[in-house]
Amino acid sequence: MKLLSSFSWVPLSVQSSTPKAAVPYIQQWIGAINLRMDKKREEGKELSEKEREGSVKFKPEVHQMRQLVTTETSGGWESCWEQGLTPWDLGRPTPLILHLHQTGALPKGRALVPGCGSGYDVVAMACSERYVVGLDVSHTAVEKAIELSSSLPNSSHFTFLKEDFFTWQPPELFDLIFDYTFFCAIEPEMRSRWACRVQEMLKPDGELITLMFPISDHAGGPPYKVSVSDLFSLQELICHDFPP
């Protein structure tokens, strides 16, 4: 299995040195600012006010979204989509996904995008050599994704399903799983379950692409803060059962 974990846009290839890891290599985009913040936290140093606040802390729509998700335990995400409280929605494909697709760096076969929302990344990756499945627990999100994409020329190469990533059983395993804003949206105590589900649904030679967000020292969520060490510990869990 290959793990591509993106923190920012500076390319760096790192050879895995973990004996348990089955990954032949790990490519990472590591931003100097984000790494400095993470290092400060690990060393117990105080972050600046700007670093401590992060980029998402004081946006009003984020506070409203958090309130809905935390108070409506069964339908909070649906309420967010119904009310248009979707601050994570870029309104376009993730730039990194466009770059990887256009340069031919994405694996062919079957791809999965959990928490796909409006489906921009699903559509961007879909082609004759890659069938993409977008999952979301929100019926409104899935309806919007279908409405935006059903008439596109590559519509036969993707599908959107209203399903729960943690309980859904795919008919086939995936060659690629892409996660941007899904991992940070789940409660931290569910992250080990996320890793187990990735391991269960990904082919042994498949690739996991994650974009770490947000790396800021804020309390609560969603989005919940993520650290480099968090992701690497989960990488070990994902890779543990794959053959070398």
Protein backbone atom coordinates (compact mmCIF):
# COMPACT_ATOMS: atom_id res chain seq x y z
CA MET A 1 0.00 0.00 0.00
CA LYS A 2 1.12 3.54 -0.69
CA LEU A 3 0.26 6.47 1.52
CA LEU A 4 0.32 9.98 0.10
CA SER A 5 -0.24 12.42 2.91
CA SER A 6 -0.37 16.07 1.96
CA PHE A 7 0.17 18.85 4.44
CA SER A 8 0.98 21.60 1.97
CA TRP A 9 2.57 21.99 -1.45
CA VAL A 10 6.30 21.37 -0.96
CA PRO A 11 7.20 17.94 -2.46
CA LEU A 12 9.38 15.56 -0.50
CA SER A 13 9.74 11.79 -0.92
CA VAL A 14 10.50 9.84 2.23
CA GLN A 15 11.49 6.17 2.41
CA SER A 16 9.53 4.33 5.08
CA SER A 17 11.75 3.22 7.95
CA THR A 18 9.04 1.52 10.00
CA PRO A 19 9.45 -2.29 10.01
CA LYS A 20 5.71 -2.89 10.34
CA ALA A 21 4.82 -0.64 7.43
CA ALA A 22 4.10 -2.39 4.17
CA VAL A 23 4.31 0.80 2.15
CA PRO A 24 7.16 0.83 -0.39
CA TYR A 25 7.42 4.58 -0.04
CA ILE A 26 5.60 7.56 1.36
CA GLN A 27 5.32 10.79 -0.58
CA GLN A 28 4.54 13.85 1.47
CA TRP A 29 3.92 17.50 0.84
CA ILE A 30 5.25 19.09 4.00
CA GLY A 31 4.77 22.81 4.62
CA ALA A 32 7.49 24.45 6.68
CA ILE A 33 5.01 26.54 8.67
CA ASN A 34 2.82 23.59 9.59
CA LEU A 35 5.81 21.47 10.57
CA ARG A 36 7.15 24.29 12.72
CA MET A 37 3.80 24.51 14.50
CA ASP A 38 3.74 20.76 15.08
CA LYS A 39 7.32 20.79 16.37
CA LYS A 40 6.50 23.61 18.76
CA ARG A 41 3.58 21.64 20.19
CA GLU A 42 5.70 18.52 20.64
CA GLU A 43 8.43 20.53 22.42
CA GLY A 44 5.89 22.27 24.63
CA LYS A 45 6.67 25.70 23.20
CA GLU A 46 4.04 28.42 23.04
CA LEU A 47 2.48 29.12 19.65
CA SER A 48 1.91 32.65 18.42
CA GLU A 49 -1.62 34.04 18.64
CA LYS A 50 -2.09 33.62 14.88
CA GLU A 51 -0.89 30.01 14.98
CA ARG A 52 -3.01 29.24 18.03
CA GLU A 53 -6.19 30.60 16.47
CA GLY A 54 -5.73 28.80 13.17
CA SER A 55 -7.65 29.60 10.01
CA VAL A 56 -11.03 28.12 10.99
CA LYS A 57 -11.57 29.16 14.59
CA PHE A 58 -13.46 32.42 14.26
CA LYS A 59 -15.50 31.93 11.10
CA PRO A 60 -19.17 32.34 12.11
CA GLU A 61 -20.37 29.61 9.74
CA VAL A 62 -17.95 27.15 11.34
CA HIS A 63 -19.40 27.86 14.79
CA GLN A 64 -22.93 27.38 13.44
CA MET A 65 -21.92 24.16 11.71
CA ARG A 66 -20.33 22.83 14.90
CA GLN A 67 -23.46 23.57 16.90
CA LEU A 68 -25.66 21.68 14.45
CA VAL A 69 -23.37 18.66 14.24
CA THR A 70 -22.84 18.37 18.00
CA THR A 71 -26.47 18.94 19.03
CA GLU A 72 -28.18 16.93 16.29
CA THR A 73 -26.33 13.67 16.73
CA SER A 74 -28.26 11.73 14.10
CA GLY A 75 -28.85 14.37 11.46
CA GLY A 76 -26.42 17.20 12.03
CA TRP A 77 -24.62 16.88 8.71
CA GLU A 78 -27.93 16.71 6.83
CA SER A 79 -29.05 19.90 8.57
CA CYS A 80 -25.80 21.61 7.55
CA TRP A 81 -26.41 20.80 3.90
CA GLU A 82 -30.06 21.79 4.10
CA GLN A 83 -29.11 25.18 5.58
CA GLY A 84 -26.10 25.74 3.33
CA LEU A 85 -23.64 25.64 6.23
CA THR A 86 -20.84 23.94 4.31
CA PRO A 87 -17.67 26.01 4.92
CA TRP A 88 -15.53 23.03 3.87
CA ASP A 89 -17.00 23.04 0.34
CA LEU A 90 -14.46 24.65 -2.03
CA GLY A 91 -16.95 24.83 -4.89
CA ARG A 92 -14.35 23.22 -7.15
CA PRO A 93 -12.01 20.20 -7.17
CA THR A 94 -9.10 20.10 -4.75
CA PRO A 95 -6.07 21.55 -6.64
CA LEU A 96 -3.83 18.64 -5.65
CA ILE A 97 -6.28 16.11 -7.10
CA LEU A 98 -6.43 18.04 -10.37
CA HIS A 99 -2.64 18.09 -10.51
CA LEU A 100 -2.26 14.37 -9.79
CA HIS A 101 -4.95 13.48 -12.32
CA GLN A 102 -3.55 15.71 -15.05
CA THR A 103 -0.03 14.35 -14.55
CA GLY A 104 -1.18 10.73 -14.58
CA ALA A 105 -0.04 10.14 -10.99
CA LEU A 106 -3.33 8.71 -9.70
CA PRO A 107 -3.77 4.92 -9.77
CA LYS A 108 -6.23 3.46 -12.23
CA GLY A 109 -9.07 1.16 -11.26
CA ARG A 110 -11.61 1.91 -8.51
CA ALA A 111 -11.44 4.98 -6.27
CA LEU A 112 -13.39 5.99 -3.16
CA VAL A 113 -14.05 9.47 -1.76
CA PRO A 114 -15.69 9.33 1.70
CA GLY A 115 -17.57 12.45 2.74
CA CYS A 116 -17.65 13.52 -0.91
CA GLY A 117 -20.10 16.39 -0.43
CA SER A 118 -20.83 18.14 -3.72
CA GLY A 119 -18.65 15.63 -5.51
CA TYR A 120 -16.15 17.90 -7.24
CA ASP A 121 -13.20 15.60 -6.50
CA VAL A 122 -15.17 12.53 -7.56
CA VAL A 123 -15.89 14.07 -10.95
CA ALA A 124 -12.34 15.37 -11.34
CA MET A 125 -10.83 11.89 -10.90
CA ALA A 126 -13.37 9.94 -12.93
CA CYS A 127 -12.34 8.75 -16.39
CA SER A 128 -12.42 5.68 -18.61
CA GLU A 129 -9.53 4.17 -16.62
CA ARG A 130 -10.86 5.05 -13.17
CA TYR A 131 -14.32 4.50 -11.68
CA VAL A 132 -14.98 6.68 -8.64
CA VAL A 133 -17.49 6.16 -5.83
CA GLY A 134 -18.49 9.14 -3.70
CA LEU A 135 -20.02 8.47 -0.27
CA ASP A 136 -21.87 10.87 1.99
CA VAL A 137 -24.26 10.43 4.91
CA SER A 138 -26.25 13.47 3.79
CA HIS A 139 -29.09 12.88 1.35
CA THR A 140 -29.02 16.56 0.37
CA ALA A 141 -25.29 16.41 -0.39
CA VAL A 142 -25.73 13.36 -2.60
CA GLU A 143 -28.66 14.98 -4.41
CA LYS A 144 -26.59 18.11 -5.02
CA ALA A 145 -23.66 16.08 -6.32
CA ILE A 146 -25.91 14.20 -8.73
CA GLU A 147 -27.57 17.42 -9.88
CA LEU A 148 -24.22 19.09 -10.57
CA SER A 149 -22.69 16.16 -12.43
CA SER A 150 -25.35 13.97 -14.05
CA SER A 151 -25.05 15.62 -17.47
CA LEU A 152 -21.25 15.65 -17.61
CA PRO A 153 -19.52 13.62 -20.35
CA ASN A 154 -17.75 11.37 -17.83
CA SER A 155 -20.90 10.62 -15.79
CA SER A 156 -20.72 6.90 -16.57
CA HIS A 157 -17.43 6.69 -14.68
CA PHE A 158 -18.64 7.75 -11.22
CA THR A 159 -21.51 7.29 -8.81
CA PHE A 160 -22.75 8.89 -5.59
CA LEU A 161 -24.18 6.87 -2.71
CA LYS A 162 -25.84 7.90 0.54
CA GLU A 163 -23.92 5.59 2.83
CA ASP A 164 -22.07 5.57 6.14
CA PHE A 165 -18.35 5.01 5.60
CA PHE A 166 -18.14 3.04 8.85
CA THR A 167 -20.86 0.51 8.00
CA TRP A 168 -20.98 0.39 4.19
CA GLN A 169 -19.81 -2.84 2.57
CA PRO A 170 -18.45 -2.24 -0.94
CA PRO A 171 -18.87 -5.00 -3.54
CA GLU A 172 -15.20 -4.64 -4.51
CA LEU A 173 -12.03 -3.28 -2.93
CA PHE A 174 -10.49 0.01 -4.04
CA ASP A 175 -7.23 0.92 -5.73
CA LEU A 176 -7.41 4.45 -4.30
CA ILE A 177 -9.04 6.17 -1.33
CA PHE A 178 -8.93 9.96 -1.14
CA ASP A 179 -9.70 11.80 2.11
CA TYR A 180 -9.52 15.55 2.54
CA THR A 181 -12.14 16.95 4.94
CA PHE A 182 -13.65 13.65 6.10
CA PHE A 183 -10.97 12.57 8.57
CA CYS A 184 -10.98 15.90 10.42
CA ALA A 185 -14.79 15.86 10.63
CA ILE A 186 -15.05 12.66 12.66
CA GLU A 187 -14.51 12.66 16.41
CA PRO A 188 -10.89 11.84 17.37
CA GLU A 189 -11.93 8.68 19.21
CA MET A 190 -13.24 7.33 15.88
CA ARG A 191 -9.92 7.70 14.07
CA SER A 192 -8.79 4.15 14.78
CA ARG A 193 -12.06 2.91 13.26
CA TRP A 194 -11.37 5.12 10.24
CA ALA A 195 -7.97 3.44 9.85
CA CYS A 196 -9.51 -0.02 10.13
CA ARG A 197 -12.10 0.79 7.48
CA VAL A 198 -9.43 2.11 5.13
CA GLN A 199 -7.46 -1.09 5.64
CA GLU A 200 -10.56 -3.21 4.97
CA MET A 201 -11.59 -1.42 1.78
CA LEU A 202 -8.20 -0.79 0.16
CA LYS A 203 -6.40 -3.33 -2.00
CA PRO A 204 -2.98 -4.43 -0.65
CA ASP A 205 -1.30 -2.52 -3.48
CA GLY A 206 -3.75 0.38 -3.31
CA GLU A 207 -3.05 4.00 -2.42
CA LEU A 208 -4.43 6.22 0.32
CA ILE A 209 -4.22 9.96 -0.27
CA THR A 210 -4.95 12.20 2.69
CA LEU A 211 -4.68 15.96 3.05
CA MET A 212 -4.09 16.94 6.65
CA PHE A 213 -6.40 19.72 7.76
CA PRO A 214 -6.47 21.64 9.98
CA ILE A 215 -3.04 21.76 11.62
CA SER A 216 -3.85 24.42 14.19
CA ASP A 217 -3.95 24.37 17.96
CA HIS A 218 -7.67 24.88 18.46
CA ALA A 219 -10.14 23.15 20.75
CA GLY A 220 -13.17 21.17 19.71
CA GLY A 221 -14.55 20.51 16.29
CA PRO A 222 -15.41 19.66 13.68
CA PRO A 223 -12.99 20.20 12.11
CA TYR A 224 -10.85 18.57 14.80
CA LYS A 225 -7.16 19.40 14.86
CA VAL A 226 -4.74 16.92 13.31
CA SER A 227 -1.03 16.44 13.91
CA VAL A 228 1.70 14.74 11.92
CA SER A 229 2.16 12.18 14.70
CA ASP A 230 -1.57 11.39 14.65
CA LEU A 231 -1.47 10.45 11.00
CA PHE A 232 1.72 8.42 11.22
CA SER A 233 0.37 6.35 14.12
CA LEU A 234 -2.73 5.58 12.06
CA GLN A 235 -0.55 4.74 9.07
CA GLU A 236 1.00 1.98 11.18
CA LEU A 237 -2.44 0.62 12.01
CA ILE A 238 -3.52 0.66 8.36
CA CYS A 239 -0.36 -0.98 7.07
CA HIS A 240 0.07 -3.56 9.83
CA ASP A 241 -1.95 -6.35 8.20
CA PHE A 242 -0.73 -5.81 4.65
CA PRO A 243 1.95 -8.21 3.41
CA PRO A 244 5.41 -6.67 2.79
